[in-house]
Short mmCIF file of C-alpha atoms in Angstrom, two decimals:
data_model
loop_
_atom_site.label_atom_id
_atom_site.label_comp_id
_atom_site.label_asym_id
_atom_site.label_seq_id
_atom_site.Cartn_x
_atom_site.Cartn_y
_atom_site.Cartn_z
CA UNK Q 1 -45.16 48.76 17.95
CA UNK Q 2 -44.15 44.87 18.30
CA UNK Q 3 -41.24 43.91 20.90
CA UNK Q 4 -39.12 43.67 17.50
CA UNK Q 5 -39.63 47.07 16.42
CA UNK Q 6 -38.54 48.49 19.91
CA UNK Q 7 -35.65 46.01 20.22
CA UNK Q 8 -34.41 47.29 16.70
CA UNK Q 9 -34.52 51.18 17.96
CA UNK Q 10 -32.88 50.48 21.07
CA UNK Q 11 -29.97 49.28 19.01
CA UNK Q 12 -30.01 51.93 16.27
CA UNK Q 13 -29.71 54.12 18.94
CA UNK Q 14 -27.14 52.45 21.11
CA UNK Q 15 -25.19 52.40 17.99
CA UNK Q 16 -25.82 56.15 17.46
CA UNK Q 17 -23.85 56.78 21.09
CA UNK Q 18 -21.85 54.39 20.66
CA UNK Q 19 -20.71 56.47 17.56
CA UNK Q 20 -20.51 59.86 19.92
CA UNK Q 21 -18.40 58.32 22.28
CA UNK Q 22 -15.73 57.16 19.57
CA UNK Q 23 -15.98 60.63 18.42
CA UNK Q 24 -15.85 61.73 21.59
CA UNK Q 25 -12.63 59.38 22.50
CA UNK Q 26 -11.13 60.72 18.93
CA UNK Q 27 -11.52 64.49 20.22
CA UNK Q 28 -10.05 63.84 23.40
CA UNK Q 29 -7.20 61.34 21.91
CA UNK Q 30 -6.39 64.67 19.54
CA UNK Q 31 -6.35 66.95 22.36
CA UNK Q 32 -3.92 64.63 24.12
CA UNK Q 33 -2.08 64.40 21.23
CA UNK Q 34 -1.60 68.27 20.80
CA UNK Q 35 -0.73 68.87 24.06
CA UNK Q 36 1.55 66.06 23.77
CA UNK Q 37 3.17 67.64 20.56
CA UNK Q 38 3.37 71.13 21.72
CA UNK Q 39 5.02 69.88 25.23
CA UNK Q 40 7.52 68.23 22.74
CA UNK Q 41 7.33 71.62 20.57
CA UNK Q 42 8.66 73.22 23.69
CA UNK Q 43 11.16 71.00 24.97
CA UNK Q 44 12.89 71.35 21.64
CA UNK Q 45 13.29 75.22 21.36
CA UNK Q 46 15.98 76.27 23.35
CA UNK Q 47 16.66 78.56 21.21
CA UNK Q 48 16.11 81.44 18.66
CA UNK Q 49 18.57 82.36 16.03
CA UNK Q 50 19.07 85.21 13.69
CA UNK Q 51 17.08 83.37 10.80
CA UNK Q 52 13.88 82.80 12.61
CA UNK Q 53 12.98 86.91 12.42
CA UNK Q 54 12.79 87.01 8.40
CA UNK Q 55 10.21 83.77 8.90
CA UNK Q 56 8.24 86.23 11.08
CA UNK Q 57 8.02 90.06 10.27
CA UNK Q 58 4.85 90.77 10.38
CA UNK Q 59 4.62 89.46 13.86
CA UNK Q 60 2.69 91.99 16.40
CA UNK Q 61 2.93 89.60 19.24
CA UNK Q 62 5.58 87.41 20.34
CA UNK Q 63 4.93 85.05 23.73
CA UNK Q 64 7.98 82.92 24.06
CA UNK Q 65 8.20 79.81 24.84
CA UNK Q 66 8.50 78.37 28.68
CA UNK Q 67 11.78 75.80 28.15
CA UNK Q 68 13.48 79.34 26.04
CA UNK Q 69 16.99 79.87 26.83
CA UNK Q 70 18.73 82.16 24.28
CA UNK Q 71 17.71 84.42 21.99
CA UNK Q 72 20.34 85.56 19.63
CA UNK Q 73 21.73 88.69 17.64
CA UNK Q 74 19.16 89.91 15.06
CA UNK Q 75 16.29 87.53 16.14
CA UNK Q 76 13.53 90.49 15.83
CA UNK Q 77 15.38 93.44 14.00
CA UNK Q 78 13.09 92.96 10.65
CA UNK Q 79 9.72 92.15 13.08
CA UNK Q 80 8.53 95.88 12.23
CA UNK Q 81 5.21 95.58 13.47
CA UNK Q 82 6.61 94.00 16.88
CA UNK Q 83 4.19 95.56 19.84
CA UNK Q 84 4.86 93.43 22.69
CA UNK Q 85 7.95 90.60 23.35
CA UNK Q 86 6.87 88.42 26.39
CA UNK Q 87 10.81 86.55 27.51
CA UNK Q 88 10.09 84.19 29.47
CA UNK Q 89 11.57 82.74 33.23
CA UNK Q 90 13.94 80.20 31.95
CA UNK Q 91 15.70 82.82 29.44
CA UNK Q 92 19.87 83.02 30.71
CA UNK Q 93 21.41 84.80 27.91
CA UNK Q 94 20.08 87.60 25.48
CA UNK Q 95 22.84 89.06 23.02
CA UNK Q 96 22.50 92.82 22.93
CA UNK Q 97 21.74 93.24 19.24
CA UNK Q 98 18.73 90.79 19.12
CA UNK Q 99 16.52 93.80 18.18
CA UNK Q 100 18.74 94.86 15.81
CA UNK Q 101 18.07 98.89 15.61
CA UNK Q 102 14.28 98.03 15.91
CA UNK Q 103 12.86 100.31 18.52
CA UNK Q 104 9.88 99.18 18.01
CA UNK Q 105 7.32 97.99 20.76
CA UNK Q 106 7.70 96.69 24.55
CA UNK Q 107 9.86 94.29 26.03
CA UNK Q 108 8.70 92.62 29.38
CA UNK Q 109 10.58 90.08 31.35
CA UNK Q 110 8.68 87.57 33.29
CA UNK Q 111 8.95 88.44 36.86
CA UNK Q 112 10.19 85.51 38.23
CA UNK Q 113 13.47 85.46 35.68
CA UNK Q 114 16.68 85.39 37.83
CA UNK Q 115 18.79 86.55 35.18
CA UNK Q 116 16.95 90.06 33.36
CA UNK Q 117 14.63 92.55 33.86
CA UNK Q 118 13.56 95.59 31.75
CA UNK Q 119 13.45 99.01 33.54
CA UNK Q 120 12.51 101.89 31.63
CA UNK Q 121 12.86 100.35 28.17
CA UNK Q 122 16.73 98.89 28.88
CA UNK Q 123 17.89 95.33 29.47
CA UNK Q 124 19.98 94.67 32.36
CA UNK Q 125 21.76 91.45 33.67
CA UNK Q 126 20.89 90.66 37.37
CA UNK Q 127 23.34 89.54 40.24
CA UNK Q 128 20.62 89.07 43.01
CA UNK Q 129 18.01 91.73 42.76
CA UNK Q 130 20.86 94.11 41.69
CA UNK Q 131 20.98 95.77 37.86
CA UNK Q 132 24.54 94.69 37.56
CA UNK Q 133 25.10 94.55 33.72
CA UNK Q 134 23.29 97.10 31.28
CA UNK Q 135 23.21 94.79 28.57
CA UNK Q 136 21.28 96.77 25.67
CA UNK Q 137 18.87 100.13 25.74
CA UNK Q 138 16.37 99.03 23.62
CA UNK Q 139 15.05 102.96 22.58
CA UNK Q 140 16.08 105.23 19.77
CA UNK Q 141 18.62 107.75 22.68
CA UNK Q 142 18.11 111.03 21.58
CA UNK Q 143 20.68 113.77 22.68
CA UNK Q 144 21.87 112.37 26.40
CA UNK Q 145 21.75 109.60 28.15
CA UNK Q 146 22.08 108.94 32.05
CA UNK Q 147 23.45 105.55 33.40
CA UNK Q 148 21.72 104.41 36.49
CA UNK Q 149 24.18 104.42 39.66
CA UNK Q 150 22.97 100.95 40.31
CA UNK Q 151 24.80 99.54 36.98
CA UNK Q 152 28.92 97.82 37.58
CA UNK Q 153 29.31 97.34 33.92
CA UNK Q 154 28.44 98.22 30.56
CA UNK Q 155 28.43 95.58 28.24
CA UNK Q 156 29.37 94.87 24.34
CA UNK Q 157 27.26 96.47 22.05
CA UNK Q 158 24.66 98.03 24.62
CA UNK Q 159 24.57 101.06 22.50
CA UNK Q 160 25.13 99.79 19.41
CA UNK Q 161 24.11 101.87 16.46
CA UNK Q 162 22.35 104.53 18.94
CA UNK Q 163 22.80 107.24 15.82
CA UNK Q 164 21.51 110.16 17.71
CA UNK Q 165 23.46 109.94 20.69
CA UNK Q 166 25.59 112.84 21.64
CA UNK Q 167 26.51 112.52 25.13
CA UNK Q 168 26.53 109.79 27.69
CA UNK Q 169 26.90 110.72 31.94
CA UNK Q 170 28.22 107.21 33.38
CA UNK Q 171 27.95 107.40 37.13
CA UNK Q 172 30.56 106.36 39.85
CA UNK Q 173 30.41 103.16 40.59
CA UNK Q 174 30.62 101.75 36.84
CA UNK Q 175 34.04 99.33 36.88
CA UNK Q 176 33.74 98.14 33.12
CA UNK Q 177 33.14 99.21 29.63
CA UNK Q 178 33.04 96.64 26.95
CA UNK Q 179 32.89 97.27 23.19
CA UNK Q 180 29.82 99.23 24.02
CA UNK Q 181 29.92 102.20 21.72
CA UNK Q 182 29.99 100.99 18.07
CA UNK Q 183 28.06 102.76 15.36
CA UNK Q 184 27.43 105.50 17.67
CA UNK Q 185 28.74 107.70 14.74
CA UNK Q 186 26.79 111.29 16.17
CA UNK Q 187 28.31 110.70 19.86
CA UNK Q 188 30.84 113.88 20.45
CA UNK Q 189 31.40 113.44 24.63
CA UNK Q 190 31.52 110.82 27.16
CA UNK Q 191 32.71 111.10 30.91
CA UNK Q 192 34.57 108.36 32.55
CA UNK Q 193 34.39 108.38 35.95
CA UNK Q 194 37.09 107.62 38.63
CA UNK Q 195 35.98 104.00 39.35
CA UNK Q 196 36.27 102.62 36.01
CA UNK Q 197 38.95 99.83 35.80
CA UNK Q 198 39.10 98.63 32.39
CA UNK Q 199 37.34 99.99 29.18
CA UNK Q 200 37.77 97.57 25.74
CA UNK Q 201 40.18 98.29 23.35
CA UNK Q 202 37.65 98.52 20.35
CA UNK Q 203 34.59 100.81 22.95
CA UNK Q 204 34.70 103.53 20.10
CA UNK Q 205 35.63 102.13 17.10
CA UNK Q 206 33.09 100.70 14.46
CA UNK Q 207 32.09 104.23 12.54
CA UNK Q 208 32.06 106.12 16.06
CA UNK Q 209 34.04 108.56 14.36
CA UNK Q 210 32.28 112.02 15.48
CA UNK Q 211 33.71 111.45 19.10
CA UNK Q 212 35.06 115.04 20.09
CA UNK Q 213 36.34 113.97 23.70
CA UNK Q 214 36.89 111.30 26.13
CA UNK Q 215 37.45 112.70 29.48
CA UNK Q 216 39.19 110.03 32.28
CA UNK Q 217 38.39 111.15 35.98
CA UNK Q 218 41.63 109.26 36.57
CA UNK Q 219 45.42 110.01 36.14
CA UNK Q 220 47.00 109.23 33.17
CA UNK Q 221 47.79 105.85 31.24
CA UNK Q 222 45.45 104.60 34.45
CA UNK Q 223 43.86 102.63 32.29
CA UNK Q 224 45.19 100.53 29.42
CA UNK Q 225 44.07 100.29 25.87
CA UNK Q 226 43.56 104.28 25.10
CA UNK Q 227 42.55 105.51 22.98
CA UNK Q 228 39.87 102.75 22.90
CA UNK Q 229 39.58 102.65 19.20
CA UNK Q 230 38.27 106.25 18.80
CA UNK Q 231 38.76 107.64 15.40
CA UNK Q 232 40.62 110.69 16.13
CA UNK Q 233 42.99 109.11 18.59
CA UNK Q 234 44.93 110.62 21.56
CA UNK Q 235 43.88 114.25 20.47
CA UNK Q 236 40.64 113.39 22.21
CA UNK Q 237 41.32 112.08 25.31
CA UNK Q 238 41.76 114.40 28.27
CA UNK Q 239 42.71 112.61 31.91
CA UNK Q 240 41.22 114.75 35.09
CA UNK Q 241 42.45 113.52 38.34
#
């Protein structure tokens, strides 16, 4: 081979790396790019409304997002094949009904979220490491329910459309009931306990209508509002001092 011929090679294959490394710059320019796009991606969704769930029903898996901060009512109630919902740290407000009556999989709150956990399949609100607020039980109830002691209040719809609920035991210490028994229409009893302040006008209205009995650990007209929207009306409220 003359000095030519190797001169020519040597530049056929400087131009064959030089190739790789533009291709090589492209790939890594992409990758940039992408990461760039999908930190965007996240700063954007803040959050999830009740249209996004018929986008996604056939979902199995649902990671959210790092920058979430609300998910709203009916986000995953048609996501029927729904086996695990990953909320992330940043999440500060879930609406009760954003499972609709879909019982279906696992919720999981990242550990380091200041404002919910999950215990035993049911969402509470924190105040400090405390389950303050039981904001929605996120199972199919069947018969009874007990309330942890730990829980003040008992927020709007947390049991919404729990059909085969018949009885609920709230424990002392509960000082609030929202509008947190609508569509509960096979519920017959529910105990009020003595430390119970104030219970929402509308708590059993909303096709409750199978409610047998209210009984109020507390003397009468203690608390205002009665009969709280239930279908039968005073006839099934019974004060016990």
């Amino acid at each position: 081979h003359t000095l030519f011929d190797y001169e020519v090679t040597k530049t056929e294959k400087d131009k064959e790396l030089s190739k790789k490394d533009e291709k090589l710059n492209e790939a890594q320019k992409t990758e940039e790019d992408a990461k760039e796009n999908d930190e965007k991606l996240k700063e954007q969704i803040k959050e999830i409304r009740d249209d996004w769930n018929e986008r996604h029903k056939k979902l199995a898996i649902y990671i959210e997002h790092d920058e979430l901060e609300k998910i709203e009512t009916n986000t995953f109630n048609a996501c029927l094949n729904l086996k695990n919902l990953n909320i992330g740290k940043k999440v500060s407000e879930i609406k009760p009904v954003f499972k609709g009556r879909n019982y279906r999989g696992t919720v999981n709150i990242d550990a380091s979220n200041p404002y919910y956990t999950v215990e035993n399949n049911i969402l509470y609100k924190k105040n400090g490491d405390k389950k303050e607020t039981l904001v929605a039980v996120l199972y199919d109830i069947q018969d009874t329910m007990n309330i942890i002691s730990e829980v003040k209040k008992i927020g709007d719809d947390a049991f919404y459309g729990q059909l085969n609920i018949k009885s609920i035991v709230i424990p002392n210490g509960v000082e609030t009931i929202g509008k947190s028994f609508t569509f509960c229409s096979n519920l017959k009893t529910i105990e009020i306990p003595k430390s119970v302040k104030t219970i929402n006008e509308n708590c059993f209205s909303d096709a409750t209508n199978n409610l047998e009995k209210i009984i109020i650990h507390n003397s009468e007209n203690s608390i205002s509002g009665v009969p709280w929207g239930a279908v039968k009306g005073m006839k099934v409220v019974e004060w016990k001092e």
